[in-house]
Coordinates of C-alpha atoms and ligand atoms in Angstrom, one line a residue:
M1 CA 61.1 -64.3 -18.8
Q2 CA 58.2 -63.0 -16.6
K3 CA 59.2 -61.8 -13.2
I4 CA 56.6 -61.0 -10.6
L5 CA 57.7 -58.7 -7.8
K6 CA 56.1 -58.4 -4.4
Q7 CA 54.4 -55.3 -3.3
V8 CA 56.3 -53.3 -0.7
E9 CA 55.3 -51.2 2.2
N10 CA 55.3 -47.4 2.3
K11 CA 57.9 -46.9 4.9
K12 CA 60.3 -44.0 4.5
I13 CA 59.5 -40.7 6.0
F14 CA 61.8 -37.7 6.3
D15 CA 61.7 -34.0 7.0
V16 CA 63.7 -33.3 3.9
L17 CA 64.2 -35.6 0.9
I18 CA 67.2 -34.7 -1.2
I19 CA 67.4 -36.4 -4.6
G20 CA 71.0 -36.3 -5.8
S21 CA 74.4 -36.4 -4.0
G22 CA 76.6 -34.1 -6.0
A23 CA 77.9 -30.7 -4.9
A24 CA 74.3 -29.3 -4.6
G25 CA 72.7 -32.2 -2.7
N26 CA 75.7 -33.0 -0.4
S27 CA 76.2 -29.4 0.6
L28 CA 72.5 -29.0 1.5
A29 CA 72.5 -32.2 3.5
L30 CA 75.5 -31.1 5.5
Q31 CA 74.0 -27.7 6.3
L32 CA 70.5 -28.7 7.4
P33 CA 70.0 -28.6 11.1
K34 CA 70.9 -31.9 12.8
T35 CA 67.4 -32.0 14.3
M36 CA 65.9 -32.6 10.8
S37 CA 65.8 -36.1 9.4
V38 CA 67.3 -36.1 5.9
G39 CA 67.0 -38.8 3.2
L40 CA 69.8 -38.5 0.6
I41 CA 69.3 -40.4 -2.6
S42 CA 71.9 -41.3 -5.3
K43 CA 71.2 -43.4 -8.3
T44 CA 74.6 -45.1 -8.3
E45 CA 77.5 -44.7 -5.9
L46 CA 77.5 -41.6 -3.6
H47 CA 80.3 -39.8 -5.4
E48 CA 79.2 -40.5 -8.9
G49 CA 77.8 -37.5 -10.9
S50 CA 79.2 -34.5 -12.8
T51 CA 80.7 -32.9 -9.6
Y52 CA 83.2 -35.7 -9.2
Y53 CA 84.7 -35.0 -12.7
A54 CA 84.9 -31.2 -12.4
Q55 CA 88.3 -30.2 -13.4
G56 CA 88.8 -26.4 -13.9
G57 CA 87.5 -25.1 -10.5
I58 CA 85.2 -22.6 -8.9
S59 CA 85.1 -18.9 -9.7
A60 CA 85.4 -16.5 -6.8
V61 CA 86.3 -12.9 -6.3
L62 CA 89.4 -13.2 -4.2
S63 CA 92.2 -11.3 -5.9
K64 CA 92.9 -7.6 -5.2
I65 CA 92.7 -6.7 -8.9
D66 CA 89.3 -8.3 -9.2
S67 CA 85.9 -7.1 -8.1
I68 CA 82.3 -8.4 -7.7
N69 CA 81.2 -6.0 -10.4
Q70 CA 83.7 -7.4 -12.8
H71 CA 82.6 -11.0 -12.1
V72 CA 79.0 -9.8 -12.6
E73 CA 79.9 -8.1 -15.9
D74 CA 81.8 -11.1 -17.2
T75 CA 79.0 -13.5 -16.3
M76 CA 76.4 -11.3 -17.9
E77 CA 78.5 -10.8 -21.1
A78 CA 78.9 -14.6 -21.5
G79 CA 75.1 -15.0 -20.8
A80 CA 74.2 -13.0 -23.9
G81 CA 71.4 -10.9 -22.4
L82 CA 69.5 -13.6 -20.5
C83 CA 71.2 -13.6 -17.0
K84 CA 69.1 -12.3 -14.1
E85 CA 71.2 -9.5 -12.7
D86 CA 70.0 -9.8 -9.1
I87 CA 70.9 -13.5 -9.1
V88 CA 74.3 -12.9 -10.7
K89 CA 75.1 -10.1 -8.2
A90 CA 74.0 -12.2 -5.2
V91 CA 76.1 -15.3 -6.3
A92 CA 79.2 -13.2 -7.1
K93 CA 78.9 -11.4 -3.7
D94 CA 78.8 -14.7 -1.8
S95 CA 81.6 -16.4 -3.8
K96 CA 84.3 -15.6 -1.1
V97 CA 82.1 -17.0 1.7
I98 CA 81.4 -20.1 -0.3
I99 CA 85.1 -20.8 -0.8
E100 CA 85.6 -20.3 2.9
W101 CA 82.8 -22.8 3.7
L102 CA 84.4 -25.3 1.4
L103 CA 87.8 -24.8 3.1
E104 CA 86.1 -25.4 6.4
Q105 CA 84.7 -28.7 5.0
G106 CA 88.3 -29.7 4.4
V107 CA 88.6 -29.2 0.6
K108 CA 92.3 -28.9 -0.3
F109 CA 92.6 -26.3 -2.9
T110 CA 95.9 -25.6 -4.7
K111 CA 97.9 -22.8 -3.1
N112 CA 100.2 -20.3 -4.6
E113 CA 103.8 -21.3 -5.0
S114 CA 105.3 -17.9 -4.8
G115 CA 104.5 -15.2 -2.4
S116 CA 102.3 -15.9 0.5
S117 CA 101.8 -19.6 0.8
D118 CA 98.4 -19.4 2.4
K119 CA 96.8 -17.8 -0.6
L120 CA 94.9 -19.9 -3.1
H121 CA 96.2 -20.2 -6.6
L122 CA 93.8 -18.6 -9.1
T123 CA 93.7 -19.5 -12.7
K124 CA 91.9 -18.1 -15.8
E125 CA 89.2 -19.6 -18.0
G126 CA 87.1 -18.4 -21.0
G127 CA 85.1 -15.1 -20.4
H128 CA 86.9 -14.2 -17.1
T129 CA 88.7 -10.9 -17.2
Y130 CA 91.0 -11.8 -14.4
P131 CA 92.4 -15.0 -12.9
R132 CA 89.4 -16.0 -10.7
I133 CA 89.3 -19.8 -10.6
V134 CA 90.0 -21.6 -7.3
H135 CA 91.0 -25.2 -8.0
A136 CA 92.5 -28.4 -6.7
A137 CA 95.1 -29.1 -9.6
D138 CA 92.8 -30.4 -12.4
K139 CA 90.7 -32.6 -10.1
T140 CA 88.6 -30.0 -8.3
G141 CA 85.4 -32.0 -8.3
E142 CA 87.0 -35.0 -6.7
A143 CA 88.5 -32.9 -4.0
I144 CA 85.1 -31.4 -3.2
Q145 CA 83.2 -34.7 -3.3
D146 CA 85.7 -36.5 -1.1
S147 CA 85.5 -33.8 1.6
L148 CA 81.7 -33.4 1.5
I149 CA 81.0 -37.2 1.4
N150 CA 83.4 -37.8 4.2
K151 CA 81.3 -35.5 6.4
V152 CA 77.9 -36.6 5.1
K153 CA 78.7 -40.2 6.1
K154 CA 79.4 -39.1 9.6
Q155 CA 76.2 -37.0 10.1
S156 CA 73.7 -39.1 12.0
N157 CA 70.5 -37.3 10.8
I158 CA 71.3 -38.2 7.2
E159 CA 70.2 -41.5 5.9
L160 CA 71.9 -42.5 2.7
F161 CA 70.3 -44.5 -0.2
T162 CA 72.7 -45.4 -2.9
H163 CA 71.6 -47.3 -6.1
H164 CA 68.1 -45.8 -5.6
V165 CA 66.4 -44.1 -8.5
A166 CA 63.7 -41.5 -8.2
I167 CA 60.9 -42.2 -10.8
D168 CA 58.4 -39.5 -10.3
L169 CA 57.4 -36.9 -7.8
I170 CA 54.2 -37.2 -5.7
T171 CA 52.1 -34.1 -5.6
K172 CA 48.8 -33.2 -4.0
E173 CA 46.2 -30.7 -5.1
N174 CA 45.8 -28.0 -2.6
K175 CA 42.2 -27.2 -1.6
D176 CA 43.0 -23.6 -0.6
S177 CA 45.1 -22.5 -3.6
A178 CA 45.8 -23.4 -7.2
Q179 CA 49.4 -24.3 -6.3
K180 CA 50.1 -28.0 -6.0
K181 CA 52.2 -29.4 -3.1
C182 CA 55.0 -31.9 -3.4
V183 CA 54.9 -34.6 -0.7
G184 CA 57.4 -37.1 -1.7
S185 CA 58.7 -39.3 -4.5
Y186 CA 58.5 -42.8 -5.9
I187 CA 61.9 -44.4 -5.6
L188 CA 63.1 -47.6 -7.2
N189 CA 65.6 -49.7 -5.2
K190 CA 67.9 -51.0 -7.9
K191 CA 69.2 -53.8 -5.7
N192 CA 65.8 -55.6 -5.5
N193 CA 63.8 -53.7 -8.1
Q194 CA 61.1 -52.7 -5.6
I195 CA 59.4 -49.3 -5.6
N196 CA 59.0 -47.4 -2.3
V197 CA 57.2 -44.2 -1.5
F198 CA 59.6 -41.7 0.2
K199 CA 57.5 -39.2 2.0
A200 CA 58.8 -35.8 3.1
K201 CA 57.8 -32.3 4.2
F202 CA 60.2 -30.8 1.7
V203 CA 61.6 -32.4 -1.5
V204 CA 64.8 -31.0 -3.1
L205 CA 65.8 -32.0 -6.6
A206 CA 69.6 -32.0 -7.0
T207 CA 69.8 -34.5 -9.9
G208 CA 72.3 -32.7 -12.2
G209 CA 72.0 -32.0 -15.9
A210 CA 70.6 -33.7 -19.0
N211 CA 73.6 -33.9 -21.2
K212 CA 73.4 -37.6 -21.8
V213 CA 70.6 -36.8 -24.3
Y214 CA 73.4 -36.2 -26.8
L215 CA 75.6 -38.9 -28.2
Y216 CA 78.9 -37.2 -27.3
T217 CA 79.1 -35.7 -23.8
S218 CA 81.7 -34.9 -21.2
N219 CA 79.2 -36.0 -18.5
P220 CA 78.9 -39.3 -16.6
D221 CA 75.9 -41.6 -17.2
T222 CA 74.0 -40.1 -14.3
S223 CA 73.2 -36.9 -16.3
S224 CA 70.0 -38.2 -17.9
G225 CA 67.9 -35.3 -17.0
D226 CA 65.7 -37.2 -14.5
G227 CA 65.0 -34.3 -12.2
I228 CA 64.0 -32.0 -15.1
A229 CA 61.7 -34.7 -16.6
M230 CA 60.1 -35.5 -13.3
A231 CA 59.5 -31.9 -12.5
Y232 CA 58.1 -31.3 -15.9
R233 CA 55.6 -34.2 -15.6
A234 CA 54.6 -32.9 -12.1
G235 CA 53.8 -29.5 -13.5
C236 CA 56.9 -27.3 -12.9
D237 CA 57.8 -24.5 -15.3
I238 CA 61.0 -25.5 -17.2
A239 CA 63.0 -22.7 -18.7
N240 CA 65.5 -22.1 -21.5
M241 CA 66.3 -25.7 -22.3
E242 CA 67.4 -24.8 -25.8
F243 CA 70.7 -23.6 -24.3
M244 CA 72.7 -26.8 -24.1
Q245 CA 76.4 -26.0 -23.6
F246 CA 79.0 -27.8 -25.7
H247 CA 82.4 -27.8 -24.2
P248 CA 84.9 -27.0 -27.0
T249 CA 87.6 -29.4 -26.0
C250 CA 87.0 -33.1 -25.3
L251 CA 89.6 -35.7 -26.2
F252 CA 89.0 -37.2 -29.7
H253 CA 89.8 -40.9 -29.2
H254 CA 87.5 -43.9 -29.8
K255 CA 88.1 -45.2 -26.3
A256 CA 88.2 -41.9 -24.4
K257 CA 84.4 -41.4 -24.0
S258 CA 84.7 -37.6 -24.6
F259 CA 87.1 -37.1 -21.7
L260 CA 87.2 -33.4 -20.9
I261 CA 90.4 -31.3 -21.5
S262 CA 89.9 -28.5 -19.0
E263 CA 89.5 -24.9 -20.2
S264 CA 92.1 -24.0 -17.6
L265 CA 94.6 -25.7 -19.9
R266 CA 94.0 -22.8 -22.3
G267 CA 94.0 -20.5 -19.3
E268 CA 97.6 -21.6 -18.6
G269 CA 98.7 -21.0 -22.2
G270 CA 97.3 -23.9 -24.2
R271 CA 96.8 -23.1 -28.0
L272 CA 94.1 -24.3 -30.4
L273 CA 95.4 -25.3 -33.8
L274 CA 94.1 -26.8 -37.0
P275 CA 95.6 -30.2 -37.8
N276 CA 98.2 -28.4 -40.1
G277 CA 99.4 -26.3 -37.1
D278 CA 97.7 -23.0 -38.1
S279 CA 95.9 -21.1 -35.3
F280 CA 92.3 -20.0 -36.1
M281 CA 90.6 -18.5 -33.0
H282 CA 91.7 -15.0 -33.8
K283 CA 89.4 -15.1 -36.9
Y284 CA 86.4 -15.6 -34.6
D285 CA 87.0 -13.4 -31.5
S286 CA 89.6 -10.9 -30.3
R287 CA 89.8 -12.9 -27.0
G288 CA 91.1 -15.9 -29.0
V289 CA 91.2 -19.2 -27.2
L290 CA 89.7 -17.7 -24.1
A291 CA 86.5 -16.4 -25.7
P292 CA 83.3 -17.7 -24.0
R293 CA 82.5 -21.3 -24.7
D294 CA 79.7 -20.9 -27.2
I295 CA 82.1 -18.9 -29.5
V296 CA 85.0 -21.3 -29.2
A297 CA 82.8 -24.4 -29.7
R298 CA 81.1 -22.9 -32.8
A299 CA 84.4 -21.9 -34.2
I300 CA 85.8 -25.4 -33.9
D301 CA 82.6 -26.9 -35.3
S302 CA 82.8 -24.5 -38.3
E303 CA 86.5 -25.3 -39.0
M304 CA 85.8 -29.0 -38.8
K305 CA 82.8 -28.8 -41.1
I306 CA 84.4 -26.4 -43.7
N307 CA 87.6 -28.4 -43.9
G308 CA 86.3 -31.9 -43.3
F309 CA 88.5 -32.3 -40.2
D310 CA 87.6 -35.0 -37.6
Y311 CA 89.2 -32.8 -34.9
V312 CA 91.3 -29.8 -34.1
L313 CA 94.4 -29.7 -31.9
L314 CA 95.0 -28.4 -28.4
D315 CA 98.7 -27.9 -27.6
I316 CA 100.4 -27.1 -24.3
S317 CA 103.7 -28.9 -25.2
H318 CA 105.6 -25.6 -25.4
K319 CA 105.3 -25.3 -21.6
K320 CA 107.8 -27.0 -19.3
S321 CA 107.1 -30.7 -18.8
S322 CA 107.4 -30.4 -15.0
F323 CA 104.8 -27.6 -15.0
I324 CA 102.4 -29.6 -17.1
K325 CA 102.7 -32.7 -15.0
K326 CA 102.1 -30.8 -11.7
R327 CA 99.4 -28.5 -12.9
F328 CA 97.4 -31.1 -15.0
P329 CA 98.2 -34.5 -13.4
N330 CA 94.9 -36.0 -14.3
I331 CA 94.8 -34.9 -17.9
Y332 CA 98.5 -35.9 -18.4
K333 CA 97.8 -39.3 -17.0
K334 CA 94.6 -39.9 -18.9
C335 CA 96.1 -38.9 -22.2
L336 CA 99.1 -41.1 -21.6
E337 CA 96.7 -44.0 -21.3
F338 CA 95.9 -43.3 -25.0
N339 CA 99.6 -42.9 -25.9
I340 CA 99.4 -39.1 -26.1
D341 CA 102.2 -37.5 -24.1
I342 CA 100.9 -33.9 -23.8
T343 CA 104.3 -32.6 -22.7
K344 CA 105.5 -33.5 -26.2
T345 CA 102.6 -33.5 -28.6
P346 CA 99.2 -31.8 -29.1
M347 CA 95.9 -33.5 -28.2
P348 CA 93.2 -34.1 -30.8
V349 CA 90.0 -32.5 -29.5
V350 CA 86.3 -32.0 -30.5
P351 CA 83.3 -30.3 -28.8
A352 CA 80.8 -32.4 -26.8
T353 CA 77.7 -31.5 -24.7
H354 CA 78.8 -30.4 -21.3
Y355 CA 76.2 -28.4 -19.4
T356 CA 72.5 -27.8 -19.2
C357 CA 72.0 -24.1 -18.9
G358 CA 68.2 -24.3 -18.7
G359 CA 66.2 -26.4 -16.2
I360 CA 63.5 -26.2 -13.5
N361 CA 62.6 -22.6 -13.1
I362 CA 63.4 -21.4 -9.5
D363 CA 63.3 -18.2 -7.6
I364 CA 66.1 -16.7 -5.5
N365 CA 65.2 -19.2 -2.7
A366 CA 65.4 -22.1 -5.1
R367 CA 61.6 -22.6 -4.9
T368 CA 59.9 -24.1 -7.9
N369 CA 56.2 -23.3 -8.7
I370 CA 55.2 -26.4 -6.8
K371 CA 54.9 -25.9 -3.0
N372 CA 57.7 -27.4 -0.9
L373 CA 59.6 -28.5 -4.0
Y374 CA 63.0 -27.0 -4.5
A375 CA 65.6 -27.5 -7.2
I376 CA 69.3 -26.7 -6.9
G377 CA 72.5 -27.2 -9.0
E378 CA 72.5 -28.1 -12.7
V379 CA 68.9 -29.4 -12.6
A380 CA 67.7 -25.8 -12.0
H381 CA 67.4 -22.7 -14.0
S382 CA 68.1 -19.8 -11.7
G383 CA 69.0 -17.1 -14.2
L384 CA 72.7 -17.1 -13.3
H385 CA 73.9 -18.5 -16.6
G386 CA 71.6 -16.9 -19.1
A387 CA 72.1 -18.2 -22.7
N388 CA 75.6 -19.4 -22.0
R389 CA 77.3 -20.4 -18.7
M390 CA 80.6 -18.9 -17.9
A391 CA 83.2 -21.5 -17.0
S392 CA 83.4 -22.5 -13.3
N393 CA 80.2 -20.7 -12.2
S394 CA 78.4 -23.9 -11.8
L395 CA 79.9 -25.4 -8.7
L396 CA 79.5 -21.9 -7.2
E397 CA 75.8 -22.0 -8.0
C398 CA 75.3 -25.4 -6.4
I399 CA 76.6 -24.2 -3.1
F400 CA 74.9 -20.8 -3.2
F401 CA 71.5 -22.3 -3.7
S402 CA 72.0 -25.0 -1.1
K403 CA 72.4 -22.1 1.4
K404 CA 69.2 -20.5 0.1
V405 CA 67.1 -23.7 0.5
L406 CA 68.4 -23.9 4.1
E407 CA 67.4 -20.3 4.9
D408 CA 63.9 -20.9 3.3
I409 CA 63.2 -24.3 4.9
K410 CA 63.9 -22.7 8.3
K411 CA 61.0 -20.4 7.8
Y412 CA 58.6 -23.3 7.7
E413 CA 59.5 -25.1 10.9
N414 CA 55.9 -26.1 11.7
E415 CA 55.3 -27.8 8.4
K416 CA 53.3 -31.1 8.8
H417 CA 53.5 -34.4 6.9
E418 CA 50.6 -35.0 4.5
D419 CA 48.6 -38.1 4.4
I420 CA 49.4 -40.0 1.2
R421 CA 48.0 -43.5 1.7
N422 CA 47.3 -45.7 -1.2
L423 CA 49.7 -44.0 -3.5
L424 CA 52.1 -46.8 -3.9
E425 CA 52.8 -48.0 -7.4
N426 CA 54.4 -51.3 -7.7
N427 CA 56.0 -53.6 -10.2
K428 CA 53.4 -56.4 -9.7
D429 CA 52.2 -58.4 -12.7
K430 CA 54.5 -56.7 -15.2
K431 CA 56.8 -58.0 -17.8
V432 CA 60.5 -57.3 -17.9
S433 CA 61.1 -55.1 -20.9
E434 CA 63.7 -56.3 -23.3
E435 CA 67.1 -54.7 -22.7
V436 CA 68.0 -54.7 -26.3
I437 CA 65.0 -52.5 -27.2
I438 CA 65.9 -50.0 -24.5
K439 CA 69.6 -49.9 -25.5
H440 CA 68.6 -49.4 -29.2
S441 CA 66.1 -46.6 -28.5
W442 CA 68.6 -44.9 -26.2
K443 CA 71.3 -44.9 -28.9
E444 CA 68.9 -43.7 -31.6
I445 CA 67.6 -40.8 -29.6
R446 CA 71.1 -39.6 -28.6
T447 CA 72.3 -39.9 -32.2
L448 CA 69.2 -38.0 -33.4
M449 CA 69.8 -35.2 -30.9
W450 CA 73.5 -35.0 -31.9
N451 CA 72.7 -34.8 -35.7
Y452 CA 69.5 -32.8 -35.7
V453 CA 69.6 -30.6 -32.5
G454 CA 73.3 -29.9 -32.2
I455 CA 75.6 -26.9 -32.1
V456 CA 74.1 -25.4 -35.3
R457 CA 70.4 -25.9 -35.9
T458 CA 67.8 -25.4 -38.6
N459 CA 64.0 -25.4 -38.5
E460 CA 63.8 -28.4 -40.9
R461 CA 66.0 -30.6 -38.7
L462 CA 64.3 -29.5 -35.5
L463 CA 60.9 -30.4 -37.0
K464 CA 62.1 -33.8 -38.2
A465 CA 63.5 -34.5 -34.7
K466 CA 60.2 -33.5 -33.1
I467 CA 58.2 -36.0 -35.2
R468 CA 60.6 -38.8 -34.4
I469 CA 60.7 -38.1 -30.7
S470 CA 56.9 -38.1 -30.5
I471 CA 56.9 -41.7 -31.8
F472 CA 59.5 -42.7 -29.2
K473 CA 57.4 -41.0 -26.5
R474 CA 54.3 -43.0 -27.3
E475 CA 56.3 -46.2 -27.3
V476 CA 58.0 -45.5 -24.0
E477 CA 54.8 -44.6 -22.2
E478 CA 53.2 -47.8 -23.3
S479 CA 56.3 -49.7 -22.2
F480 CA 56.2 -47.9 -18.8
D481 CA 52.6 -49.1 -18.2
K482 CA 53.1 -52.7 -19.2
N483 CA 56.6 -53.6 -18.2
I484 CA 58.6 -53.8 -15.0
I485 CA 60.1 -50.5 -14.2
S486 CA 63.8 -50.8 -14.4
S487 CA 66.5 -48.1 -14.0
D488 CA 67.2 -48.2 -17.8
L489 CA 63.6 -47.8 -18.6
I490 CA 63.3 -44.8 -16.2
E491 CA 66.3 -43.1 -17.8
L492 CA 65.1 -43.8 -21.4
R493 CA 61.7 -42.3 -20.6
N494 CA 63.4 -39.2 -19.1
L495 CA 65.7 -38.8 -22.0
I496 CA 62.7 -38.8 -24.4
Y497 CA 61.0 -36.1 -22.3
I498 CA 64.2 -34.1 -22.2
A499 CA 64.6 -34.3 -26.0
E500 CA 61.0 -33.2 -26.4
I501 CA 61.5 -30.2 -24.1
I502 CA 64.8 -29.2 -25.8
I503 CA 63.3 -29.4 -29.3
T504 CA 60.1 -27.5 -28.3
S505 CA 62.1 -24.8 -26.7
A506 CA 64.5 -24.5 -29.6
L507 CA 61.6 -24.2 -32.1
A508 CA 60.1 -21.5 -30.0
R509 CA 63.2 -19.3 -30.1
K510 CA 63.1 -17.4 -33.4
E511 CA 66.6 -15.9 -33.1
S512 CA 70.2 -17.0 -32.5
R513 CA 71.5 -16.1 -29.0
G514 CA 74.3 -17.6 -26.9
L515 CA 74.4 -21.3 -27.2
H516 CA 71.3 -21.5 -29.5
Y517 CA 72.2 -21.0 -33.1
N518 CA 69.6 -21.5 -35.8
L519 CA 70.6 -20.9 -39.5
D520 CA 67.0 -19.8 -40.2
Y521 CA 67.2 -17.0 -37.7
P522 CA 70.9 -16.0 -37.6
K523 CA 70.2 -12.6 -35.9
I524 CA 69.7 -11.8 -32.3
N525 CA 66.4 -10.1 -31.2
D526 CA 66.5 -6.7 -29.5
E527 CA 64.5 -8.0 -26.6
A528 CA 65.9 -11.0 -24.5
K529 CA 63.2 -13.4 -23.3
D530 CA 63.2 -16.7 -21.5
T531 CA 61.5 -19.7 -23.0
I532 CA 59.2 -21.3 -20.4
I533 CA 57.5 -24.6 -21.0
N534 CA 54.8 -26.2 -18.8
I535 CA 53.0 -29.5 -19.4
G536 CA 49.7 -27.8 -18.5
V537 CA 46.3 -29.3 -17.9
K538 CA 45.7 -32.7 -19.6
N539 CA 49.2 -32.6 -21.1
N540 CA 48.5 -29.7 -23.4
I541 CA 52.0 -28.2 -23.5
K542 CA 51.9 -24.5 -22.7
L543 CA 54.8 -22.5 -24.0
Y544 CA 55.5 -18.9 -23.6
Q545 CA 58.4 -16.4 -23.6
E546 CA 58.8 -13.8 -20.9
K547 CA 61.1 -11.0 -20.2
Ligands
FAD601 P1 75.8 -33.9 -10.1 O1 77.1 -33.7 -9.5 O2 75.7 -34.3 -11.5 O3 75.0 -34.9 -9.2 C1 73.7 -35.4 -9.6 C2 73.3 -36.4 -8.5 O4 71.9 -36.8 -8.8 C3 74.1 -37.8 -8.5 O5 74.2 -38.2 -7.2 C4 73.1 -38.7 -9.2 O6 73.3 -40.1 -8.8 C5 71.8 -38.2 -8.7 N1 70.6 -38.5 -9.5 C6 70.4 -38.2 -10.8 N2 69.2 -38.7 -11.2 C7 68.7 -39.4 -10.1 C8 67.5 -40.1 -9.9 N3 66.6 -40.3 -10.8 N4 67.3 -40.7 -8.7 C9 68.3 -40.6 -7.7 N5 69.4 -39.8 -7.9 C10 69.6 -39.3 -9.1 N6 81.6 -26.8 -13.2 C11 82.4 -25.9 -12.6 O7 81.9 -24.9 -12.0 N7 83.7 -26.0 -12.6 C12 84.4 -27.0 -13.3 O8 85.6 -27.1 -13.3 C13 83.6 -27.9 -13.9 N8 84.2 -29.0 -14.6 C14 83.4 -29.9 -15.1 C15 84.0 -31.0 -15.7 C16 83.2 -32.1 -16.2 C17 83.9 -33.3 -16.9 C18 81.8 -32.0 -16.1 C19 80.9 -33.2 -16.6 C20 81.2 -30.9 -15.5 C21 82.0 -29.9 -15.1 N9 81.4 -28.7 -14.5 C22 82.2 -27.8 -13.9 C23 80.0 -28.7 -14.3 C24 79.7 -29.1 -12.8 O9 80.5 -30.1 -12.4 C25 78.2 -29.5 -12.6 O10 77.3 -28.6 -13.2 C26 77.9 -29.7 -11.2 O11 78.9 -30.5 -10.5 C27 76.5 -30.3 -11.0 O12 76.4 -30.6 -9.6 P2 75.0 -31.2 -9.1 O13 75.1 -31.5 -7.7 O14 73.9 -30.3 -9.6 O15 74.8 -32.6 -10.0
SIN602 C1 86.7 -27.1 -17.5 O1 87.5 -27.4 -16.6 O2 86.9 -26.7 -18.6 C2 85.3 -27.1 -17.1 C3 84.9 -25.9 -16.4 C4 83.4 -25.7 -16.3 O3 82.7 -26.4 -17.0 O4 83.0 -24.8 -15.6

């Protein structure tokens, strides 16, 4: 069926356009001065995104036995040589203030039962030397989103646009410098399929990660890498995308959609076992089940491949039933839905993609290499996580960089709107693309990435994946020109770009480091370098590594 859509007017103008309403986008929107007009875009419901599903918590230096130096050391150790020390220090130093800010927003974190009742309960996760994780039982993300969204909805300078999808950024060449400037974004309103230009003095990408590019992921559907793909097409530097983090323990059940079993469950005594009941992590790392994530995920993958197991077991049933139900109410309830009573029996678990360590390259102020374009949260590469993110450092990073954007934007109070007439793209005279083709390509790409660009990689598999993705890319660009632009088509196009970026970055890294493991280069190089990729002039991809 052919559907013709009417052209729409260019009508939305803001001081700041924030694309994404997770921890990063919401915290920035709330902090911006009330004198600034803010457009906050979310591609589904306001709460939906990875933030809402965060379980474990947020790392912060609060305990007397802990120190900022120790948090820095642990983060850098997990990051396998690629963390930027100045960024890690700044984030760890601010962690206490960030928790205080969240408490002020009304987030109800779990408190200690014994001792002083006003103290927050701290738990432990992989890579952390001391208990350092502030949490709200096992539903930390929900507690944060509920509080932030409650406030965002009441703030009159913020205009909310749910079910709106950003398609691409609008940039202008700058007469006086080689640096382009971002002036807005094309946004599709999913409710009527019309495309609008949203114009802004400052644009902030807070669109989350790209983990949906893999078949099995702990992430919600929103994580299709839109922000990274948009920024890449606009000319941003994209860094270290070969480092995709696999969470070691997602529930293995055909109906569970890779439901996450929090690392904090191991922090509270959970054990990893083979299906016959033998423990195995001690063979891989002296820290056992609380070794950093890359090590635990690879160990599980290796045991599954060597022995032909479909899963391994995670067991906490030796702990008191009352403790388990109180500490992990969400996991307990969810597992029960699949007839697994975790107070009595172990859970079958497998690794699944969980976090995008790379992303849009930003500086300490969250600025990208395009003027007036910022990136915060999982969409960005700040240098905090290096080659492997330490658990619970991500929510912290979201809030830290929202504060940095705020400080930076305040410096440019006199910024003017650019004239961007005649830029409107529209869905006029286009065909509706067939849903079945989009769904099929989507599944094929995610399966290809899982099988060829997974936890353990080889050059041969990466090269095969590269050829296949280039075919998909040609097809999708053609489809994008000819067909009506739908939300599914936008996401498919973005996933293909993300796959291309990951494969190109993985092929460039001729070593194994952190989350990137290539059997053809099993050793780690002496020098640690970032992989930076830029679409370059006339789409000739530039790729380089820098210290
Ligand atoms: P998100 O929360 O993912 O939000 C992205 C937003 O962007 C959404 O509003 C989405 O609609 C919007 N968006 C995306 N594309 C578009 C588009 N094209 N147009 C318009 N809007 C768009 N980290 C921790 O630190 N501690 C934890 O305990 C923890 N647990 C986790 C558990 C799970 C199951 C998962 C999936 C992740 C977990 N993480 C945890 C990671 C952490 O939750 C995320 O890294 C973090 O929440 C990302 O926040 P964000 O604001 O960057 O993105
Ligand atoms: C978890 O609870 O295991 C997730 C923590 C994180 O990803 O930081």
